[in-house]
C-alpha atoms as a printed R data frame, in Angstrom:
    type eleno elety resid chain resno       x      y       z
1   ATOM     1    CA   SER     A     1 -27.618 35.282 -25.656
2   ATOM     2    CA   ASN     A     2 -25.723 38.567 -25.521
3   ATOM     3    CA   PRO     A     3 -23.870 39.037 -28.821
4   ATOM     4    CA   PHE     A     4 -20.696 41.165 -28.859
5   ATOM     5    CA   LEU     A     5 -18.049 42.237 -31.389
6   ATOM     6    CA   ALA     A     6 -14.488 40.871 -31.682
7   ATOM     7    CA   THR     A     7 -11.674 41.123 -34.270
8   ATOM     8    CA   PRO     A     8 -10.229 37.636 -34.883
9   ATOM     9    CA   SER     A     9  -8.064 36.707 -37.835
10  ATOM    10    CA   LEU     A    10  -7.865 33.755 -40.229
11  ATOM    11    CA   HIS     A    11  -4.492 32.512 -41.409
12  ATOM    12    CA   GLY     A    12  -3.660 31.729 -45.012
13  ATOM    13    CA   PRO     A    13  -1.379 29.022 -46.399
14  ATOM    14    CA   LYS     A    14   1.663 31.364 -46.599
15  ATOM    15    CA   GLY     A    15   1.203 32.977 -43.200
16  ATOM    16    CA   GLU     A    16  -1.143 35.731 -44.411
17  ATOM    17    CA   ARG     A    17  -3.723 37.011 -41.994
18  ATOM    18    CA   ALA     A    18  -7.178 38.258 -42.769
19  ATOM    19    CA   ARG     A    19  -8.885 40.167 -39.911
20  ATOM    20    CA   PHE     A    20 -12.602 40.359 -39.557
21  ATOM    21    CA   LEU     A    21 -15.027 42.292 -37.432
22  ATOM    22    CA   ALA     A    22 -17.015 39.404 -36.022
23  ATOM    23    CA   VAL     A    23 -20.263 39.027 -34.133
24  ATOM    24    CA   VAL     A    24 -19.845 36.514 -31.271
25  ATOM    25    CA   ASP     A    25 -23.175 34.902 -30.479
26  ATOM    26    CA   ASN     A    26 -23.464 31.821 -28.287
27  ATOM    27    CA   GLY     A    27 -26.979 31.331 -29.688
28  ATOM    28    CA   ALA     A    28 -25.538 30.606 -33.164
29  ATOM    29    CA   MET     A    29 -25.049 26.885 -33.859
30  ATOM    30    CA   ILE     A    30 -22.271 27.366 -36.405
31  ATOM    31    CA   ASN     A    31 -19.312 29.571 -37.315
32  ATOM    32    CA   ALA     A    32 -19.928 31.453 -40.520
33  ATOM    33    CA   ILE     A    33 -18.389 34.011 -42.914
34  ATOM    34    CA   ASP     A    34 -20.474 36.165 -45.240
35  ATOM    35    CA   THR     A    35 -19.878 35.198 -48.912
36  ATOM    36    CA   ALA     A    36 -19.111 38.730 -50.074
37  ATOM    37    CA   ALA     A    37 -16.675 39.284 -47.183
38  ATOM    38    CA   PHE     A    38 -14.919 36.015 -47.972
39  ATOM    39    CA   GLN     A    39 -14.645 36.834 -51.701
40  ATOM    40    CA   ARG     A    40 -12.802 40.081 -50.846
41  ATOM    41    CA   ILE     A    41 -10.009 38.189 -49.010
42  ATOM    42    CA   ALA     A    42 -10.233 34.716 -50.664
43  ATOM    43    CA   ARG     A    43  -6.852 35.068 -52.449
44  ATOM    44    CA   ARG     A    44  -5.075 35.193 -49.036
45  ATOM    45    CA   LEU     A    45  -6.791 32.100 -47.608
46  ATOM    46    CA   HIS     A    46  -7.188 28.385 -48.260
47  ATOM    47    CA   PRO     A    47  -9.894 27.726 -50.909
48  ATOM    48    CA   LEU     A    48 -13.383 26.665 -49.891
49  ATOM    49    CA   SER     A    49 -14.399 22.979 -49.764
50  ATOM    50    CA   PRO     A    50 -17.761 22.059 -51.249
51  ATOM    51    CA   SER     A    51 -20.638 22.004 -48.798
52  ATOM    52    CA   SER     A    52 -24.166 20.759 -49.164
53  ATOM    53    CA   ARG     A    53 -25.380 22.346 -45.931
54  ATOM    54    CA   LYS     A    54 -28.572 24.369 -45.808
55  ATOM    55    CA   LEU     A    55 -28.684 26.953 -43.066
56  ATOM    56    CA   ARG     A    56 -31.910 28.218 -41.428
57  ATOM    57    CA   MET     A    57 -31.709 31.891 -40.614
58  ATOM    58    CA   ALA     A    58 -33.277 33.599 -37.560
59  ATOM    59    CA   ASN     A    59 -36.175 34.783 -39.819
60  ATOM    60    CA   GLY     A    60 -36.916 31.190 -40.841
61  ATOM    61    CA   SER     A    61 -35.530 31.416 -44.410
62  ATOM    62    CA   VAL     A    62 -33.168 28.628 -45.612
63  ATOM    63    CA   VAL     A    63 -29.894 29.534 -47.373
64  ATOM    64    CA   SER     A    64 -27.488 27.192 -49.152
65  ATOM    65    CA   SER     A    65 -23.819 27.281 -48.079
66  ATOM    66    CA   THR     A    66 -21.297 28.607 -50.653
67  ATOM    67    CA   GLY     A    67 -18.655 26.249 -49.161
68  ATOM    68    CA   THR     A    68 -16.668 25.556 -46.059
69  ATOM    69    CA   TRP     A    69 -13.437 27.310 -45.135
70  ATOM    70    CA   THR     A    70 -11.126 25.282 -42.854
71  ATOM    71    CA   GLY     A    71  -7.957 26.635 -41.333
72  ATOM    72    CA   LYS     A    72  -6.127 28.410 -38.564
73  ATOM    73    CA   PHE     A    73  -8.202 30.854 -36.513
74  ATOM    74    CA   GLU     A    74  -6.690 33.358 -34.065
75  ATOM    75    CA   TRP     A    75  -8.569 35.426 -31.466
76  ATOM    76    CA   GLY     A    76  -6.455 37.071 -28.771
77  ATOM    77    CA   PRO     A    77  -4.296 34.402 -27.138
78  ATOM    78    CA   LEU     A    78  -6.357 31.586 -28.688
79  ATOM    79    CA   THR     A    79  -5.215 29.878 -31.881
80  ATOM    80    CA   THR     A    80  -7.083 26.811 -33.152
81  ATOM    81    CA   HIS     A    81  -7.871 24.900 -36.337
82  ATOM    82    CA   THR     A    82 -11.575 25.230 -37.155
83  ATOM    83    CA   ALA     A    83 -14.177 25.429 -39.902
84  ATOM    84    CA   PHE     A    84 -16.576 28.187 -41.013
85  ATOM    85    CA   GLU     A    85 -19.575 27.828 -43.328
86  ATOM    86    CA   VAL     A    86 -19.530 30.550 -45.999
87  ATOM    87    CA   PHE     A    87 -22.951 31.893 -47.074
88  ATOM    88    CA   PRO     A    88 -24.643 35.236 -47.845
89  ATOM    89    CA   SER     A    89 -25.643 36.965 -44.589
90  ATOM    90    CA   GLY     A    90 -27.641 39.688 -46.325
91  ATOM    91    CA   GLY     A    91 -25.320 42.260 -44.839
92  ATOM    92    CA   SER     A    92 -26.129 41.276 -41.222
93  ATOM    93    CA   TRP     A    93 -22.477 40.474 -40.374
94  ATOM    94    CA   ARG     A    94 -19.118 39.623 -41.980
95  ATOM    95    CA   MET     A    95 -18.188 36.799 -39.594
96  ATOM    96    CA   LEU     A    96 -20.309 35.034 -37.035
97  ATOM    97    CA   ILE     A    97 -18.664 33.074 -34.231
98  ATOM    98    CA   GLY     A    98 -21.067 30.582 -32.592
99  ATOM    99    CA   LYS     A    99 -21.024 27.561 -30.311
100 ATOM   100    CA   PRO     A   100 -18.356 25.524 -32.123
101 ATOM   101    CA   LEU     A   101 -15.700 27.943 -30.729
């Protein structure tokens, strides 16, 4: 895979938009948002739903999901309803866009 950067936005319940610098990686099996990055903009978005997912990182470690964010996602001309797992990335990225999109 050849990851690259993009600046999509998530839409909140009252039309708010939260923009992210995202890593787009077709090798990633999920869409994800870093927990710390989500906490900074959480008041502008739909709340997280509980998640029991465990995520295996590239280094082999397993991390528990903080929750799942579901809502409107916009990237250039594309607008869709999708879900992101929220978990600590260890500072590797703020948003990760993978194969689901």
